Amino acid sequence: MNQEKIINVKNLTKTFGSFTAVKSISFDVNQGEIFGFLGANGAGKTTAMKMLIGISKPTSGEAVVAGFDVKTQSEMVKKSIGYMSQKFSMYDDLTIKENITFFGGIYGLSRIQIKEKTAELIYELGLEEVADKLVSALPLGWKQKLSFSVALLHEPKIVFLDEPTGGVDPITRRQFWEMIYAEAHKGTTIFVTTHYMDEAEYCDRVSIMVEGSIEALDSPKNLKKQYNVTSMNDVFLKLARNVE
Amino acid sequence: MSIIVQNISKSYNDIKAVENISFEVKEGELFGLIGPDGAGKTTIFRILTTLLLSNEGSATVADFDVVKDYKSIRNSVGYMPGKFSLYQDLTVEENLTFFATIFGTTIEENYDLIKDIYIQIEPFKKRRAGALSGGMKQKLALCCALIHKPKVLFLDEPTTGVDPVSRKEFWEMLKQLQKKGITILVSTPYMDEAAMCDRIALIQKGKILKIDSPENVTKKYDKIIYDIRAKDTYQLIQDLKHYPSQYSVFAFGEYLHYIDKKQNFNSTELLTYLQNKNHTEIEIHISNPTIEDVFMDL
């Protein structure tokens, strides 16, 4: 394959005292790919992701994200990526406009850029009428859509989504995935975690972490073939069963 | 009837959280409230567990009125709120003892009921609850909600954010509890879990849209759903949305679910349309509706 690798992970390890949360994982993510990062609760997903976005130092091993070493160039990594999670999305007590302006500033956009981006984003999401309302007034699904757009404000090459659709209603969940598809189509790499196994099917490739190691990594189609089952849910159950 | 809810409404300032909701849960039934975040599920739980007063309507739980007999209700129900509500700095064992004591009982007295669940976390009984994994926290919370042998068990989104393996185990536990005669009202945003309930209420924006058994909900669905896939999913969604007689297009796992407006829909015509749009590896076939399909069309 001659595709550009946007993430390159080699023997990445993180230990907390005597506990090894991430055990020497290695994988690549291609430019423009939708990469699903799955695993049971406590499997080490969050720890691994924190290292990739430059907020946790690896104990050993290497990771290069968007061309920058997460150990020595973590500030550059942070500038080159977008990040959103279910837990931290927006400031509830700021308006939609204020949130966009705030994050635009954080990402280092100029005043003019922020103004343009704000108008563009509000129009694209159809939020004209509520732009000056507090974010807390938005339904969760809309918050998540807005939060995703904000994570893309500085046009990062890669965006990390940590359980972006948890608790979101079924229609909005699909609209959210259509936004993901559209963004991937533009060439942005998507790195996403989810507990919805139907969403695992939407990914180009999926990795499954079990007790700190990557136990499987392939396209959903190949994984189903390999484990001789008909859904990603069954693949997951086969791999992660009986592990606490 | 174990739970009777009649015309309950509740508003917070000018936001209507639930509007004129009525349903009944039979004794020993496993009843599911299925709906997304913000549907009003938690408000219903809080009213039924006497933690919140409704603006209108009435409700009884285990034959007690939620307003007049609130003290009796608190003794006869178990409640596991959506947010982890145990004492993080007490150990597993201490939490359980604490809840047993509050309800004037002991762990030993009702050990039978929690045994199957408790033995899974017993190896960690000296560990602080805050240091448990998500799956174990959930099991401990369930034990604490059961320790006084409640007649009715309320579980508010017990599986949200929990991985598929732990979710499956959790539902197996609920099935076991049901066999012991406990009525269970459980809420979830995961539509696939609806199939595990005896009956479900589909709820959205504070209103109940449908109450029936999961089998009937899908059986009574009157539209034909087609599974469609092709190599380029993103482009396929766009093109299907522009097909003149399309009714809806949604991603559903490895396929898209497509519904057409026309009675005499011809899948060959659609196939030709997609081929003309340069799609490859096209598959079209009839699919069985799921609860999620029905929910999305309500």
Coordinates of C-alpha atoms in Angstrom, one line a residue, chain A:
Chain A
M1 CA 0.0 0.0 0.0
N2 CA 1.4 3.4 -0.9
Q3 CA -1.2 5.3 1.2
E4 CA 0.1 7.9 3.6
K5 CA 0.2 6.8 7.2
I6 CA -1.3 9.5 9.4
I7 CA -0.8 7.6 12.6
N8 CA 2.1 5.2 13.1
V9 CA 2.2 3.4 16.4
K10 CA 5.0 1.0 17.4
N11 CA 5.1 -1.0 20.7
L12 CA 3.2 1.8 22.5
T13 CA 3.0 1.0 26.2
K14 CA 1.7 2.7 29.3
T15 CA 2.0 1.4 32.8
F16 CA 0.5 2.8 36.0
G17 CA 2.6 1.4 38.9
S18 CA 2.5 -2.3 38.5
F19 CA -0.5 -2.2 36.1
T20 CA 0.1 -2.2 32.4
A21 CA -2.9 -0.4 30.8
V22 CA -1.6 -0.6 27.3
K23 CA 0.7 -3.5 26.3
S24 CA 3.0 -2.8 23.4
I25 CA 0.4 -2.0 20.8
S26 CA 1.4 -1.4 17.1
F27 CA -0.8 -0.2 14.3
D28 CA -1.1 2.3 11.4
V29 CA -3.9 4.5 10.3
N30 CA -4.1 5.6 6.7
Q31 CA -4.9 9.1 5.6
G32 CA -8.6 9.6 5.0
E33 CA -9.6 6.4 6.7
I34 CA -12.4 5.9 9.2
F35 CA -10.7 3.9 11.9
G36 CA -12.8 2.3 14.6
F37 CA -11.0 1.8 18.0
L38 CA -13.1 -0.7 19.9
G39 CA -12.8 -2.5 23.2
A40 CA -14.6 -3.4 26.4
N41 CA -14.7 -0.9 29.3
G42 CA -11.3 -1.0 30.9
A43 CA -9.5 -2.5 27.9
G44 CA -7.2 0.5 27.7
K45 CA -8.8 2.5 24.9
T46 CA -8.9 5.8 26.7
T47 CA -5.3 5.4 27.9
A48 CA -4.1 4.7 24.4
M49 CA -6.1 7.5 22.9
K50 CA -4.7 10.0 25.5
M51 CA -1.2 9.1 24.4
L52 CA -2.1 9.6 20.7
I53 CA -3.5 13.1 21.3
G54 CA -0.5 14.1 23.3
I55 CA -1.9 14.5 26.8
S56 CA -0.3 11.4 28.3
K57 CA 3.3 10.4 27.9
P58 CA 4.0 6.8 26.8
T59 CA 6.0 4.6 29.2
S60 CA 7.7 3.1 26.2
G61 CA 7.3 2.7 22.5
E62 CA 6.6 5.3 19.8
A63 CA 3.7 7.0 18.2
V64 CA 3.8 9.5 15.3
V65 CA 0.5 11.4 14.8
A66 CA 0.2 13.7 11.7
G67 CA 4.0 13.6 11.4
F68 CA 4.7 14.6 15.0
D69 CA 6.2 12.4 17.8
V70 CA 3.7 12.3 20.7
K71 CA 6.6 12.1 23.2
T72 CA 8.7 15.1 22.0
Q73 CA 6.3 17.2 19.9
S74 CA 3.1 16.8 21.9
E75 CA 2.2 20.5 21.4
M76 CA 2.4 20.1 17.6
V77 CA 0.3 17.0 17.8
K78 CA -2.4 18.9 19.7
K79 CA -2.4 21.6 17.0
S80 CA -2.7 19.2 14.2
I81 CA -5.7 17.2 15.5
G82 CA -9.3 17.7 16.4
Y83 CA -10.8 16.0 19.4
M84 CA -14.3 15.6 20.7
S85 CA -15.8 13.3 23.3
Q86 CA -19.3 12.7 24.8
K87 CA -18.2 14.0 28.1
F88 CA -16.5 17.3 27.2
S89 CA -18.2 18.9 24.3
M90 CA -19.1 22.6 24.7
Y91 CA -19.5 25.2 27.4
D92 CA -23.1 25.0 28.4
D93 CA -23.2 28.6 29.7
L94 CA -21.9 30.1 26.6
T95 CA -24.0 30.7 23.5
I96 CA -23.4 28.7 20.3
K97 CA -21.7 31.6 18.7
E98 CA -19.5 32.2 21.8
N99 CA -18.5 28.6 21.9
I100 CA -17.4 28.6 18.3
T101 CA -15.5 31.9 18.8
F102 CA -13.8 30.5 21.9
F103 CA -12.6 27.3 20.3
G104 CA -11.6 29.2 17.2
G105 CA -9.4 31.3 19.4
I106 CA -8.0 28.3 21.2
Y107 CA -7.1 26.8 17.9
G108 CA -5.3 30.0 16.9
L109 CA -7.5 31.2 14.1
S110 CA -7.5 34.9 13.3
R111 CA -10.5 37.1 14.0
I112 CA -11.5 37.1 10.3
Q113 CA -11.2 33.4 10.0
I114 CA -13.3 32.9 13.2
K115 CA -16.0 35.2 11.8
E116 CA -16.1 33.4 8.5
K117 CA -16.0 30.0 10.1
T118 CA -18.7 30.9 12.5
A119 CA -21.1 32.0 9.8
E120 CA -20.3 29.0 7.7
L121 CA -20.8 26.5 10.4
I122 CA -24.0 28.0 11.7
Y123 CA -25.4 28.0 8.2
E124 CA -24.3 24.5 7.4
L125 CA -25.9 23.1 10.6
G126 CA -29.0 25.1 10.2
L127 CA -28.6 26.8 13.6
E128 CA -29.3 30.4 12.5
E129 CA -32.2 30.8 14.8
V130 CA -30.5 29.6 17.9
A131 CA -27.0 30.9 17.3
D132 CA -27.4 33.4 20.3
K133 CA -28.9 30.8 22.6
L134 CA -27.0 29.0 25.3
V135 CA -25.6 25.6 24.3
S136 CA -27.4 24.1 27.2
A137 CA -30.7 24.7 25.4
L138 CA -29.6 22.4 22.5
P139 CA -30.7 18.7 22.5
L140 CA -27.7 16.3 23.0
G141 CA -27.6 15.2 19.4
W142 CA -27.3 18.8 18.2
K143 CA -24.6 19.5 20.8
Q144 CA -22.7 16.6 19.4
K145 CA -23.0 17.7 15.8
L146 CA -21.9 21.2 16.8
S147 CA -19.1 19.8 18.8
F148 CA -17.9 17.7 15.9
S149 CA -17.9 20.8 13.6
V150 CA -16.0 22.8 16.2
A151 CA -13.4 20.0 16.5
L152 CA -12.8 20.6 12.7
L153 CA -12.6 24.4 12.9
H154 CA -8.8 24.5 12.3
E155 CA -9.1 21.9 9.5
P156 CA -7.1 19.2 11.3
K157 CA -5.8 16.3 9.3
I158 CA -7.2 13.9 11.8
V159 CA -10.0 14.0 14.3
F160 CA -10.4 11.8 17.4
L161 CA -14.0 11.1 18.4
D162 CA -14.4 9.4 21.8
E163 CA -17.9 7.8 22.0
P164 CA -19.4 10.7 20.1
T165 CA -22.9 9.2 19.8
G166 CA -23.6 7.7 23.3
G167 CA -27.2 8.2 24.2
V168 CA -28.0 10.2 21.0
D169 CA -31.3 9.4 19.3
P170 CA -31.2 7.0 16.4
I171 CA -31.9 9.5 13.6
T172 CA -29.4 12.1 14.9
R173 CA -26.9 9.3 15.4
R174 CA -27.1 8.5 11.7
Q175 CA -27.0 12.1 10.7
F176 CA -23.8 12.3 12.8
W177 CA -22.3 9.4 10.8
E178 CA -23.2 11.1 7.6
M179 CA -21.2 14.1 8.7
I180 CA -18.3 11.7 9.5
Y181 CA -18.6 10.1 6.1
A182 CA -18.6 13.6 4.4
E183 CA -15.6 14.7 6.3
A184 CA -13.7 11.4 5.5
H185 CA -14.6 12.0 1.9
K186 CA -12.8 15.3 2.0
G187 CA -9.7 13.4 3.2
T188 CA -9.8 14.0 6.9
T189 CA -8.9 10.9 8.9
I190 CA -11.4 9.8 11.5
F191 CA -10.4 7.9 14.7
V192 CA -13.5 6.9 16.6
T193 CA -14.5 4.8 19.6
T194 CA -18.0 3.5 20.1
H195 CA -20.1 1.0 22.0
Y196 CA -22.6 0.8 19.2
M197 CA -21.6 -2.2 17.1
D198 CA -23.6 -1.2 14.1
E199 CA -21.3 1.8 14.0
A200 CA -18.3 -0.4 13.9
E201 CA -19.6 -1.6 10.5
Y202 CA -19.4 1.9 9.2
C203 CA -15.6 2.0 9.7
D204 CA -13.0 1.2 7.0
R205 CA -11.0 -0.8 9.5
V206 CA -11.6 -1.7 13.1
S207 CA -9.2 -2.6 15.9
I208 CA -10.4 -4.5 19.0
M209 CA -8.5 -4.0 22.3
V210 CA -8.7 -6.7 25.0
E211 CA -6.8 -6.2 28.3
G212 CA -4.4 -3.7 26.9
S213 CA -3.5 -5.5 23.7
I214 CA -4.9 -5.2 20.2
E215 CA -6.4 -8.6 19.6
A216 CA -7.8 -8.0 16.1
L217 CA -7.4 -5.4 13.4
D218 CA -9.0 -5.6 9.9
S219 CA -12.0 -4.4 7.9
P220 CA -15.4 -5.3 9.4
K221 CA -15.9 -7.6 6.5
N222 CA -12.7 -9.6 7.0
L223 CA -13.2 -9.7 10.8
K224 CA -16.6 -11.3 10.3
K225 CA -15.1 -13.8 7.9
Q226 CA -12.2 -14.5 10.2
Y227 CA -14.4 -15.3 13.2
N228 CA -17.1 -16.9 11.1
V229 CA -19.9 -14.7 12.3
T230 CA -22.5 -12.4 10.7
S231 CA -22.1 -9.2 12.7
M232 CA -19.5 -7.1 14.4
N233 CA -21.4 -7.6 17.7
D234 CA -20.6 -11.3 17.4
V235 CA -17.0 -10.6 16.6
F236 CA -16.8 -8.4 19.7
L237 CA -18.5 -10.9 21.9
K238 CA -16.2 -13.7 20.8
L239 CA -13.1 -11.7 21.5
A240 CA -13.9 -9.8 24.6
R241 CA -16.1 -12.4 26.4
N242 CA -15.1 -13.3 30.0
V243 CA -12.6 -10.5 30.4
E244 CA -13.2 -8.1 33.2

